[in-house]
Amino acid sequence: MNQALLIVQCASIGALLVEIGYIFKNWKSRIHGYLFFYCLATLINNLGYLAVMLARTRADALLALQISYFGRVWIPYSFLLFGLRLCEKKVSPRVLGVLALFHFATYIVMATAKHHKLYYASIDFVYSGLHPHLVCTFGIWRNVFMALMIVYTVYFLVVLVRRLLVARNPFTKKRLLFVLVATLVQVLFFVLELCKVMDDYDLTMLGYTLAIFFMYIAIFRYDLLDFQELAKDFVMDHLSEAVVAVNVDKKVSFFNDRAGELFPRLREDPDLAVEDIRLAANGSETVRINDSIFSLEKNNLYRGKKLAGTAYVFKDETERLAYIKELEAQKQLADAANVAKSSFLARMSHEIRTPITAMLGFDELILRENSDRAIVNYARAIQTAGKSLLEMINDILDFSKIEAGKVKIIPAAYDVSGLVTDLVNMVLPRADTKRIALHVQVDPNTPETLYGDEVRVKQCALNLLTNAVKYTLDGSVTLTVTFDRIDVDNIYLIIIVSDTGIGIKSDDLERLFSPFERIDEERNRGIEGTGLGLNIVHNLLAAMGTRLDVRSEYGKGSTFSFRVQQQIVSQKKIGDYEAVRQTAPKGIAQYKESFHAPDAKILIVDDTPVNLTVMRGLLKKTLVQIDTATDGVDGLEKTRIERYDVIFIDHMMPNMDGMEMLAALKKDAGNKNGGTPCIALTANAISGAREMYLAAGFDDYLAKPVTGASLEQMVRAHLPAEKVRG
Ligand code: ADP
């Protein structure tokens, strides 16, 4: 029997050595430290007890027992630490410190047991039984120590069982089960020892040995030193985020290293730290801790459907926020520079338009008043060059307005036949010059009056038509206007411009809408352009919720088309467009004044003196008497002195603008011109402008640059019939 017990004791020592070696090799985290501590304490205990079993004198036995106790006093403590960690239970470090002191004191009391009766009340050495052995009766300290061990065991069993009940992973469950069995085995042998079943052998030794066997299974078979969990621990501790989990009882159940750094109280007094965390988590979404800014995420944790606690994740956002701030500052700088550029472009092109308009006006006067063939040819050349310069400037102005987001789509009612006629009138002279045929096909069922932004639709179509003529060397350009019905009140107006021109390579199609980019530069060198036209069309169509479709065959021709939703104002159909076109007024190719009105008197108010001179010149042959004023104040003064038949008022003027002057005139009691027709002059021909000026009290409006024909037409329309001759 004694031999058998000796063999068991030696086997347990061997098993412990293997276990210690394995743990040492796989040591990665704190739990392994605790397990190592437990096995080492058990090893010392078992070695000491082997010596006790082999001791043949009282002194040897006592010394061996002292060695054994050197390990034994720490077995329950280390097992408790290991178990708490395994079950993710946190106990205050202060409590653990006090317990450690007690265990240490227990060892001192036991080691000095010869000199007092605190641990052993009596110690005898007998030579009977399995082997000579000590027979002791116990003192008060030993009883307290035993009681404490019972408390440990019960507490640990409760924690372990609770953890086992909530474990979801079957692997984890088995592992915990073996730890539970190991604990129960120790308890069983502890109880047997308390009952003094064997006098000459300490049965707890067998308990430890068997417990080691079950721990073996937990470690090797069920991966107690679980790599997955190790990895989890490792990752958690190396996260830059601080993670703290608080259970429903408001106790910290987990925190990683980063959280420990941020909230040092987590290590010293976790319960108080909860308050720190809850305070930090209160209110705002970002938290400032030690000069750093953290974003905070609060997530509820559930076990099944039951709320188990809250996980607080503090993410260090300091660098990201600083980076965003820097980016925002840079973006503001870039935006400001872009706005400055756009407004400079807009201002410059507006400024340049004014003198060009004047030049074109004077040029028209030369064309009208001169019959010398050479001079007329020069003036025609100036007109052509001036018009294309004006187009380019208009493009730049439009582009900068689009860039600055200032383009607004302003719908108003308009006639489709008028739109087509305007387009044809504007493109025909160019097409004629290049000897290119311009075909116009209008679906006769197209509703005549629509509601939409006529100016923008016209601008897009005109751009396409101008390009078609520009990039066609011979052949024809066809404008097709048709529609798709959406419902009773809405249609898609479809504009198709096709040409038999040079075409576009398929590789170049995607670059078509890039601003300032001209494609096939080599071949198009002789054709003037800014490379902005299609970009403007693209953007304007986008603003109207549609897009440009392009089909092109290099060397054969292109077709550009778009469809834009418009409301139907009247269900009347356009009918035969050719017939409508014949009756429409034609552009004046050969100037001849359309009327004479020597008794009529008109006033023109404009702050640009050249505009006044040009308008004077354009109306010269009608013999109308003209007064001029250079701002609203001056104009108002003149209306008090003289009675006029028509008054033209520029919109933008210093001192008093057109709108203010009109309002003052209408309010001016006894003013001679209270009922005189007033016509607004404006540089920006936008859709709805007419309605805007009419609403402001004007009788009509005239877009700049003013042409001779439109000016004459306007004056004639508003003069009293008795003053008009011819
Ligand atoms: P540009 O001022 O150069 O005409 P656009 O933006 O209007 O600028 O057009 C961009 C480019 O697309 C032109 O340079 C030209 O190469 C090509 N393009 C436009 N319309 C046509 C067309 N109808 N036929 C052939 N090429 C065209």
PDB file of C-alpha atoms in Angstrom, residues 47-316:
ATOM      1  CA  LEU A  47       7.585  17.040  -3.436  1.00  0.00           C
ATOM      2  CA  GLY A  48       7.518  18.086   0.237  1.00  0.00           C
ATOM      3  CA  TYR A  49       4.912  15.477   0.989  1.00  0.00           C
ATOM      4  CA  LEU A  50       6.967  12.783  -0.731  1.00  0.00           C
ATOM      5  CA  ALA A  51       9.707  13.743   1.672  1.00  0.00           C
ATOM      6  CA  VAL A  52       7.218  13.519   4.532  1.00  0.00           C
ATOM      7  CA  MET A  53       6.315   9.977   3.436  1.00  0.00           C
ATOM      8  CA  LEU A  54       9.964   9.005   3.333  1.00  0.00           C
ATOM      9  CA  ALA A  55      10.933  10.699   6.629  1.00  0.00           C
ATOM     10  CA  ARG A  56      11.968   8.351   9.399  1.00  0.00           C
ATOM     11  CA  THR A  57      12.508  10.827  12.228  1.00  0.00           C
ATOM     12  CA  ARG A  58      10.289  13.498  13.732  1.00  0.00           C
ATOM     13  CA  ALA A  59      12.729  16.253  12.820  1.00  0.00           C
ATOM     14  CA  ASP A  60      12.931  15.101   9.181  1.00  0.00           C
ATOM     15  CA  ALA A  61       9.169  14.787   8.958  1.00  0.00           C
ATOM     16  CA  LEU A  62       8.662  18.284  10.370  1.00  0.00           C
ATOM     17  CA  LEU A  63      11.196  19.779   7.982  1.00  0.00           C
ATOM     18  CA  ALA A  64       9.607  17.969   5.011  1.00  0.00           C
ATOM     19  CA  LEU A  65       6.181  19.185   6.105  1.00  0.00           C
ATOM     20  CA  GLN A  66       7.505  22.738   6.222  1.00  0.00           C
ATOM     21  CA  ILE A  67       8.756  22.357   2.637  1.00  0.00           C
ATOM     22  CA  SER A  68       5.418  20.903   1.587  1.00  0.00           C
ATOM     23  CA  TYR A  69       3.575  23.835   3.201  1.00  0.00           C
ATOM     24  CA  PHE A  70       5.772  26.263   1.337  1.00  0.00           C
ATOM     25  CA  GLY A  71       3.731  25.195  -1.692  1.00  0.00           C
ATOM     26  CA  ARG A  72       0.529  24.121  -0.003  1.00  0.00           C
ATOM     27  CA  VAL A  73      -0.425  27.514   1.462  1.00  0.00           C
ATOM     28  CA  TRP A  74      -0.455  28.969  -2.068  1.00  0.00           C
ATOM     29  CA  ILE A  75      -2.492  26.219  -3.772  1.00  0.00           C
ATOM     30  CA  PRO A  76      -5.950  27.588  -2.902  1.00  0.00           C
ATOM     31  CA  TYR A  77      -4.860  31.165  -3.546  1.00  0.00           C
ATOM     32  CA  SER A  78      -3.346  30.482  -6.983  1.00  0.00           C
ATOM     33  CA  PHE A  79      -6.316  28.304  -7.942  1.00  0.00           C
ATOM     34  CA  LEU A  80      -8.636  31.145  -6.931  1.00  0.00           C
ATOM     35  CA  LEU A  81      -6.702  33.651  -9.101  1.00  0.00           C
ATOM     36  CA  PHE A  82      -6.754  31.242 -12.027  1.00  0.00           C
ATOM     37  CA  GLY A  83     -10.469  30.517 -11.610  1.00  0.00           C
ATOM     38  CA  LEU A  84     -11.427  34.184 -11.351  1.00  0.00           C
ATOM     39  CA  ARG A  85      -9.554  34.955 -14.539  1.00  0.00           C
ATOM     40  CA  LEU A  86     -11.020  31.929 -16.288  1.00  0.00           C
ATOM     41  CA  CYS A  87     -14.549  33.062 -15.388  1.00  0.00           C
ATOM     42  CA  GLU A  88     -13.749  36.706 -16.227  1.00  0.00           C
ATOM     43  CA  LYS A  89     -14.504  37.782 -12.663  1.00  0.00           C
ATOM     44  CA  LYS A  90     -12.767  40.850 -11.284  1.00  0.00           C
ATOM     45  CA  VAL A  91     -11.957  41.095  -7.567  1.00  0.00           C
ATOM     46  CA  SER A  92     -10.503  44.212  -6.019  1.00  0.00           C
ATOM     47  CA  PRO A  93      -6.679  44.045  -5.937  1.00  0.00           C
ATOM     48  CA  ARG A  94      -6.832  45.229  -2.343  1.00  0.00           C
ATOM     49  CA  VAL A  95      -8.827  42.142  -1.299  1.00  0.00           C
ATOM     50  CA  LEU A  96      -6.431  39.894  -3.184  1.00  0.00           C
ATOM     51  CA  GLY A  97      -3.481  41.621  -1.470  1.00  0.00           C
ATOM     52  CA  VAL A  98      -4.945  41.049   1.999  1.00  0.00           C
ATOM     53  CA  LEU A  99      -5.582  37.386   1.173  1.00  0.00           C
ATOM     54  CA  ALA A 100      -2.018  36.962  -0.083  1.00  0.00           C
ATOM     55  CA  LEU A 101      -0.744  38.401   3.201  1.00  0.00           C
ATOM     56  CA  PHE A 102      -2.865  35.932   5.138  1.00  0.00           C
ATOM     57  CA  HIS A 103      -1.470  33.011   3.129  1.00  0.00           C
ATOM     58  CA  PHE A 104       2.045  34.226   3.724  1.00  0.00           C
ATOM     59  CA  ALA A 105       1.341  34.620   7.448  1.00  0.00           C
ATOM     60  CA  THR A 106      -0.118  31.108   7.498  1.00  0.00           C
ATOM     61  CA  TYR A 107       3.160  29.768   6.205  1.00  0.00           C
ATOM     62  CA  ILE A 108       5.150  31.653   8.857  1.00  0.00           C
ATOM     63  CA  VAL A 109       2.805  30.413  11.588  1.00  0.00           C
ATOM     64  CA  MET A 110       3.109  26.831  10.315  1.00  0.00           C
ATOM     65  CA  ALA A 111       6.891  26.996   9.900  1.00  0.00           C
ATOM     66  CA  THR A 112       7.256  28.192  13.488  1.00  0.00           C
ATOM     67  CA  ALA A 113       4.680  25.731  14.821  1.00  0.00           C
ATOM     68  CA  LYS A 114       7.301  24.165  17.146  1.00  0.00           C
ATOM     69  CA  HIS A 115       7.323  27.301  19.227  1.00  0.00           C
ATOM     70  CA  HIS A 116       3.591  27.902  19.703  1.00  0.00           C
ATOM     71  CA  LYS A 117       0.248  26.204  19.543  1.00  0.00           C
ATOM     72  CA  LEU A 118      -1.426  28.428  16.988  1.00  0.00           C
ATOM     73  CA  TYR A 119      -1.178  25.983  14.103  1.00  0.00           C
ATOM     74  CA  TYR A 120      -0.729  22.630  15.781  1.00  0.00           C
ATOM     75  CA  ALA A 121      -2.035  22.100  19.282  1.00  0.00           C
ATOM     76  CA  SER A 122       0.151  18.971  19.542  1.00  0.00           C
ATOM     77  CA  ILE A 123       2.660  17.194  17.278  1.00  0.00           C
ATOM     78  CA  ASP A 124       3.653  13.548  17.781  1.00  0.00           C
ATOM     79  CA  PHE A 125       5.686  11.182  15.650  1.00  0.00           C
ATOM     80  CA  VAL A 126       4.545   7.536  15.587  1.00  0.00           C
ATOM     81  CA  TYR A 127       6.161   4.526  14.030  1.00  0.00           C
ATOM     82  CA  SER A 128       2.964   2.603  13.376  1.00  0.00           C
ATOM     83  CA  GLY A 129       0.722   2.527  10.276  1.00  0.00           C
ATOM     84  CA  LEU A 130       1.855   2.495   6.632  1.00  0.00           C
ATOM     85  CA  HIS A 131       4.976   4.430   7.432  1.00  0.00           C
ATOM     86  CA  PRO A 132       6.266   6.348  10.408  1.00  0.00           C
ATOM     87  CA  HIS A 133       4.290   9.576  10.478  1.00  0.00           C
ATOM     88  CA  LEU A 134       3.384  12.703  12.351  1.00  0.00           C
ATOM     89  CA  VAL A 135       0.150  12.786  14.328  1.00  0.00           C
ATOM     90  CA  CYS A 136      -1.050  16.323  14.945  1.00  0.00           C
ATOM     91  CA  THR A 137      -3.997  18.045  16.507  1.00  0.00           C
ATOM     92  CA  PHE A 138      -4.857  21.436  15.087  1.00  0.00           C
ATOM     93  CA  GLY A 139      -4.731  24.947  16.538  1.00  0.00           C
ATOM     94  CA  ILE A 140      -6.945  27.950  15.864  1.00  0.00           C
ATOM     95  CA  TRP A 141      -4.990  29.316  12.884  1.00  0.00           C
ATOM     96  CA  ARG A 142      -5.166  26.082  11.017  1.00  0.00           C
ATOM     97  CA  ASN A 143      -8.961  25.985  11.588  1.00  0.00           C
ATOM     98  CA  VAL A 144      -9.328  29.548  10.255  1.00  0.00           C
ATOM     99  CA  PHE A 145      -7.180  28.616   7.267  1.00  0.00           C
ATOM    100  CA  MET A 146      -9.397  25.591   6.579  1.00  0.00           C
ATOM    101  CA  ALA A 147     -12.538  27.711   6.926  1.00  0.00           C
ATOM    102  CA  LEU A 148     -11.135  30.235   4.449  1.00  0.00           C
ATOM    103  CA  MET A 149     -10.405  27.437   2.035  1.00  0.00           C
ATOM    104  CA  ILE A 150     -13.994  26.281   2.291  1.00  0.00           C
ATOM    105  CA  VAL A 151     -15.142  29.846   1.531  1.00  0.00           C
ATOM    106  CA  TYR A 152     -12.790  29.975  -1.504  1.00  0.00           C
ATOM    107  CA  THR A 153     -14.027  26.675  -2.762  1.00  0.00           C
ATOM    108  CA  VAL A 154     -17.704  27.505  -2.419  1.00  0.00           C
ATOM    109  CA  TYR A 155     -17.233  30.935  -4.019  1.00  0.00           C
ATOM    110  CA  PHE A 156     -15.187  29.500  -6.843  1.00  0.00           C
ATOM    111  CA  LEU A 157     -17.701  26.708  -7.462  1.00  0.00           C
ATOM    112  CA  VAL A 158     -20.556  29.230  -7.674  1.00  0.00           C
ATOM    113  CA  VAL A 159     -18.675  31.441 -10.131  1.00  0.00           C
ATOM    114  CA  LEU A 160     -17.596  28.469 -12.213  1.00  0.00           C
ATOM    115  CA  VAL A 161     -21.076  26.950 -12.428  1.00  0.00           C
ATOM    116  CA  ARG A 162     -22.600  30.300 -13.412  1.00  0.00           C
ATOM    117  CA  ARG A 163     -19.995  30.748 -16.112  1.00  0.00           C
ATOM    118  CA  LEU A 164     -20.606  27.215 -17.318  1.00  0.00           C
ATOM    119  CA  LEU A 165     -24.341  27.866 -17.590  1.00  0.00           C
ATOM    120  CA  VAL A 166     -23.913  30.889 -19.867  1.00  0.00           C
ATOM    121  CA  ALA A 167     -21.064  29.509 -21.991  1.00  0.00           C
ATOM    122  CA  ARG A 168     -22.252  29.139 -25.596  1.00  0.00           C
ATOM    123  CA  ASN A 169     -19.280  27.523 -27.267  1.00  0.00           C
ATOM    124  CA  PRO A 170     -19.496  23.736 -26.656  1.00  0.00           C
ATOM    125  CA  PHE A 171     -15.696  23.578 -26.557  1.00  0.00           C
ATOM    126  CA  THR A 172     -15.530  26.200 -23.819  1.00  0.00           C
ATOM    127  CA  LYS A 173     -18.290  24.357 -21.978  1.00  0.00           C
ATOM    128  CA  LYS A 174     -16.307  21.093 -21.923  1.00  0.00           C
ATOM    129  CA  ARG A 175     -13.182  22.869 -20.832  1.00  0.00           C
ATOM    130  CA  LEU A 176     -15.002  24.518 -17.934  1.00  0.00           C
ATOM    131  CA  LEU A 177     -16.603  21.204 -17.081  1.00  0.00           C
ATOM    132  CA  PHE A 178     -13.199  19.554 -16.601  1.00  0.00           C
ATOM    133  CA  VAL A 179     -12.014  22.435 -14.435  1.00  0.00           C
ATOM    134  CA  LEU A 180     -15.202  21.923 -12.389  1.00  0.00           C
ATOM    135  CA  VAL A 181     -14.506  18.197 -12.055  1.00  0.00           C
ATOM    136  CA  ALA A 182     -10.904  18.948 -11.012  1.00  0.00           C
ATOM    137  CA  THR A 183     -12.245  21.288  -8.322  1.00  0.00           C
ATOM    138  CA  LEU A 184     -14.875  18.822  -7.129  1.00  0.00           C
ATOM    139  CA  VAL A 185     -12.261  16.071  -6.867  1.00  0.00           C
ATOM    140  CA  GLN A 186     -10.159  18.313  -4.657  1.00  0.00           C
ATOM    141  CA  VAL A 187     -13.230  19.120  -2.586  1.00  0.00           C
ATOM    142  CA  LEU A 188     -14.053  15.422  -2.215  1.00  0.00           C
ATOM    143  CA  PHE A 189     -10.592  14.508  -0.978  1.00  0.00           C
ATOM    144  CA  PHE A 190     -10.512  17.548   1.226  1.00  0.00           C
ATOM    145  CA  VAL A 191     -13.745  16.397   2.874  1.00  0.00           C
ATOM    146  CA  LEU A 192     -12.352  12.853   3.243  1.00  0.00           C
ATOM    147  CA  GLU A 193      -9.239  14.269   4.871  1.00  0.00           C
ATOM    148  CA  LEU A 194     -11.359  16.388   7.215  1.00  0.00           C
ATOM    149  CA  CYS A 195     -13.191  13.213   8.181  1.00  0.00           C
ATOM    150  CA  LYS A 196      -9.809  11.591   8.948  1.00  0.00           C
ATOM    151  CA  VAL A 197     -10.506   8.541   6.795  1.00  0.00           C
ATOM    152  CA  MET A 198      -6.758   7.732   6.748  1.00  0.00           C
ATOM    153  CA  ASP A 199      -4.623   8.535   9.687  1.00  0.00           C
ATOM    154  CA  ASP A 200      -1.180   8.113   8.255  1.00  0.00           C
ATOM    155  CA  TYR A 201      -1.708   9.617   4.765  1.00  0.00           C
ATOM    156  CA  ASP A 202      -2.961  13.088   3.814  1.00  0.00           C
ATOM    157  CA  LEU A 203      -5.767  12.321   1.331  1.00  0.00           C
ATOM    158  CA  THR A 204      -5.699  15.837  -0.150  1.00  0.00           C
ATOM    159  CA  MET A 205      -2.496  14.678  -1.903  1.00  0.00           C
ATOM    160  CA  LEU A 206      -4.555  12.198  -3.892  1.00  0.00           C
ATOM    161  CA  GLY A 207      -7.071  14.977  -4.547  1.00  0.00           C
ATOM    162  CA  TYR A 208      -4.353  17.232  -6.011  1.00  0.00           C
ATOM    163  CA  THR A 209      -3.021  14.398  -8.137  1.00  0.00           C
ATOM    164  CA  LEU A 210      -6.427  13.499  -9.556  1.00  0.00           C
ATOM    165  CA  ALA A 211      -7.227  17.177 -10.085  1.00  0.00           C
ATOM    166  CA  ILE A 212      -4.049  17.445 -12.114  1.00  0.00           C
ATOM    167  CA  PHE A 213      -5.316  14.571 -14.262  1.00  0.00           C
ATOM    168  CA  PHE A 214      -8.536  16.454 -15.087  1.00  0.00           C
ATOM    169  CA  MET A 215      -6.695  19.714 -15.644  1.00  0.00           C
ATOM    170  CA  TYR A 216      -4.535  17.766 -18.090  1.00  0.00           C
ATOM    171  CA  ILE A 217      -7.619  16.865 -20.093  1.00  0.00           C
ATOM    172  CA  ALA A 218      -8.825  20.465 -19.973  1.00  0.00           C
ATOM    173  CA  ILE A 219      -5.455  21.719 -21.194  1.00  0.00           C
ATOM    174  CA  PHE A 220      -4.569  19.162 -23.848  1.00  0.00           C
ATOM    175  CA  ARG A 221      -7.920  17.873 -25.028  1.00  0.00           C
ATOM    176  CA  TYR A 222      -9.976  21.053 -24.665  1.00  0.00           C
ATOM    177  CA  ASP A 223      -7.325  23.620 -25.196  1.00  0.00           C
ATOM    178  CA  LEU A 224      -7.444  25.385 -21.845  1.00  0.00           C
ATOM    179  CA  LEU A 225      -4.670  27.592 -23.091  1.00  0.00           C
ATOM    180  CA  ASP A 226      -7.008  28.329 -25.948  1.00  0.00           C
ATOM    181  CA  PHE A 227      -5.222  30.013 -28.790  1.00  0.00           C
ATOM    182  CA  GLN A 228      -8.356  31.785 -29.947  1.00  0.00           C
ATOM    183  CA  GLU A 229      -8.819  33.399 -26.578  1.00  0.00           C
ATOM    184  CA  LEU A 230      -5.182  34.199 -26.352  1.00  0.00           C
ATOM    185  CA  ALA A 231      -5.433  35.878 -29.701  1.00  0.00           C
ATOM    186  CA  LYS A 232      -8.519  37.752 -28.513  1.00  0.00           C
ATOM    187  CA  ASP A 233      -6.730  38.920 -25.363  1.00  0.00           C
ATOM    188  CA  PHE A 234      -3.695  39.875 -27.351  1.00  0.00           C
ATOM    189  CA  VAL A 235      -5.700  41.837 -29.889  1.00  0.00           C
ATOM    190  CA  MET A 236      -7.786  43.528 -27.234  1.00  0.00           C
ATOM    191  CA  ASP A 237      -4.693  44.635 -25.353  1.00  0.00           C
ATOM    192  CA  HIS A 238      -3.032  45.949 -28.476  1.00  0.00           C
ATOM    193  CA  LEU A 239      -6.022  47.886 -29.760  1.00  0.00           C
ATOM    194  CA  SER A 240      -5.654  51.634 -30.001  1.00  0.00           C
ATOM    195  CA  GLU A 241      -9.255  51.823 -28.784  1.00  0.00           C
ATOM    196  CA  ALA A 242      -9.974  51.640 -25.087  1.00  0.00           C
ATOM    197  CA  VAL A 243     -12.611  48.989 -24.383  1.00  0.00           C
ATOM    198  CA  VAL A 244     -14.440  48.686 -21.084  1.00  0.00           C
ATOM    199  CA  ALA A 245     -17.312  46.319 -20.440  1.00  0.00           C
ATOM    200  CA  VAL A 246     -19.608  47.055 -17.518  1.00  0.00           C
ATOM    201  CA  ASN A 247     -22.163  44.476 -16.438  1.00  0.00           C
ATOM    202  CA  VAL A 248     -25.755  45.122 -15.408  1.00  0.00           C
ATOM    203  CA  ASP A 249     -24.689  45.470 -11.766  1.00  0.00           C
ATOM    204  CA  LYS A 250     -22.536  48.431 -12.844  1.00  0.00           C
ATOM    205  CA  LYS A 251     -19.348  46.478 -12.182  1.00  0.00           C
ATOM    206  CA  VAL A 252     -16.426  46.481 -14.581  1.00  0.00           C
ATOM    207  CA  SER A 253     -16.185  42.988 -16.013  1.00  0.00           C
ATOM    208  CA  PHE A 254     -13.519  43.646 -18.608  1.00  0.00           C
ATOM    209  CA  PHE A 255     -11.097  46.329 -19.731  1.00  0.00           C
ATOM    210  CA  ASN A 256      -8.144  46.244 -22.070  1.00  0.00           C
ATOM    211  CA  ASP A 257      -4.679  47.742 -21.547  1.00  0.00           C
ATOM    212  CA  ARG A 258      -5.504  50.978 -23.379  1.00  0.00           C
ATOM    213  CA  ALA A 259      -8.528  51.488 -21.118  1.00  0.00           C
ATOM    214  CA  GLY A 260      -6.259  50.894 -18.128  1.00  0.00           C
ATOM    215  CA  GLU A 261      -3.977  53.690 -19.354  1.00  0.00           C
ATOM    216  CA  LEU A 262      -6.846  56.097 -19.956  1.00  0.00           C
ATOM    217  CA  PHE A 263      -8.652  55.368 -16.719  1.00  0.00           C
ATOM    218  CA  PRO A 264      -5.930  54.372 -14.210  1.00  0.00           C
ATOM    219  CA  ARG A 265      -8.598  53.923 -11.587  1.00  0.00           C
ATOM    220  CA  LEU A 266      -9.757  50.806 -13.460  1.00  0.00           C
ATOM    221  CA  ARG A 267      -6.703  49.028 -12.051  1.00  0.00           C
ATOM    222  CA  GLU A 268      -6.913  50.467  -8.560  1.00  0.00           C
ATOM    223  CA  ASP A 269     -10.615  50.669  -7.912  1.00  0.00           C
ATOM    224  CA  PRO A 270     -12.736  49.425 -10.796  1.00  0.00           C
ATOM    225  CA  ASP A 271     -16.024  50.305  -9.093  1.00  0.00           C
ATOM    226  CA  LEU A 272     -15.101  53.967  -8.811  1.00  0.00           C
ATOM    227  CA  ALA A 273     -13.726  53.887 -12.355  1.00  0.00           C
ATOM    228  CA  VAL A 274     -17.207  52.985 -13.584  1.00  0.00           C
ATOM    229  CA  GLU A 275     -18.319  56.396 -12.405  1.00  0.00           C
ATOM    230  CA  ASP A 276     -15.425  58.044 -14.362  1.00  0.00           C
ATOM    231  CA  ILE A 277     -16.478  56.195 -17.472  1.00  0.00           C
ATOM    232  CA  ARG A 278     -20.143  56.971 -17.114  1.00  0.00           C
ATOM    233  CA  LEU A 279     -19.333  60.648 -16.599  1.00  0.00           C
ATOM    234  CA  ALA A 280     -17.111  60.658 -19.679  1.00  0.00           C
ATOM    235  CA  ALA A 281     -19.789  58.835 -21.653  1.00  0.00           C
ATOM    236  CA  ASN A 282     -22.475  61.287 -20.685  1.00  0.00           C
ATOM    237  CA  GLY A 283     -23.681  63.849 -23.169  1.00  0.00           C
ATOM    238  CA  SER A 284     -21.447  64.696 -26.107  1.00  0.00           C
ATOM    239  CA  GLU A 285     -20.272  62.222 -28.696  1.00  0.00           C
ATOM    240  CA  THR A 286     -16.636  63.153 -28.272  1.00  0.00           C
ATOM    241  CA  VAL A 287     -14.744  63.052 -25.011  1.00  0.00           C
ATOM    242  CA  ARG A 288     -11.583  64.952 -24.165  1.00  0.00           C
ATOM    243  CA  ILE A 289      -9.136  62.983 -22.001  1.00  0.00           C
ATOM    244  CA  ASN A 290      -5.584  64.214 -21.369  1.00  0.00           C
ATOM    245  CA  ASP A 291      -5.390  66.511 -24.436  1.00  0.00           C
ATOM    246  CA  SER A 292      -6.755  63.807 -26.716  1.00  0.00           C
ATOM    247  CA  ILE A 293     -10.193  63.648 -28.256  1.00  0.00           C
ATOM    248  CA  PHE A 294     -12.052  60.350 -28.236  1.00  0.00           C
ATOM    249  CA  SER A 295     -15.215  59.352 -29.947  1.00  0.00           C
ATOM    250  CA  LEU A 296     -17.363  57.136 -27.810  1.00  0.00           C
ATOM    251  CA  GLU A 297     -19.441  54.187 -28.849  1.00  0.00           C
ATOM    252  CA  LYS A 298     -21.828  52.609 -26.379  1.00  0.00           C
ATOM    253  CA  ASN A 299     -23.087  49.147 -27.208  1.00  0.00           C
ATOM    254  CA  ASN A 300     -25.465  47.011 -25.245  1.00  0.00           C
ATOM    255  CA  LEU A 301     -24.215  43.468 -24.694  1.00  0.00           C
ATOM    256  CA  TYR A 302     -26.688  40.625 -24.693  1.00  0.00           C
ATOM    257  CA  ARG A 303     -26.525  37.088 -23.465  1.00  0.00           C
ATOM    258  CA  GLY A 304     -29.146  35.485 -25.632  1.00  0.00           C
ATOM    259  CA  LYS A 305     -31.946  38.014 -25.341  1.00  0.00           C
ATOM    260  CA  LYS A 306     -31.032  39.194 -21.879  1.00  0.00           C
ATOM    261  CA  LEU A 307     -29.114  42.446 -21.422  1.00  0.00           C
ATOM    262  CA  ALA A 308     -25.744  41.543 -19.916  1.00  0.00           C
ATOM    263  CA  GLY A 309     -24.122  44.967 -19.750  1.00  0.00           C
ATOM    264  CA  THR A 310     -22.614  47.769 -21.798  1.00  0.00           C
ATOM    265  CA  ALA A 311     -19.400  47.938 -23.787  1.00  0.00           C
ATOM    266  CA  TYR A 312     -17.802  51.382 -23.973  1.00  0.00           C
ATOM    267  CA  VAL A 313     -15.369  51.857 -26.830  1.00  0.00           C
ATOM    268  CA  PHE A 314     -13.242  55.001 -26.758  1.00  0.00           C
ATOM    269  CA  LYS A 315     -11.595  55.643 -30.117  1.00  0.00           C
ATOM    270  CA  ASP A 316      -8.755  58.104 -30.306  1.00  0.00           C
TER     271      ASP A 316
END
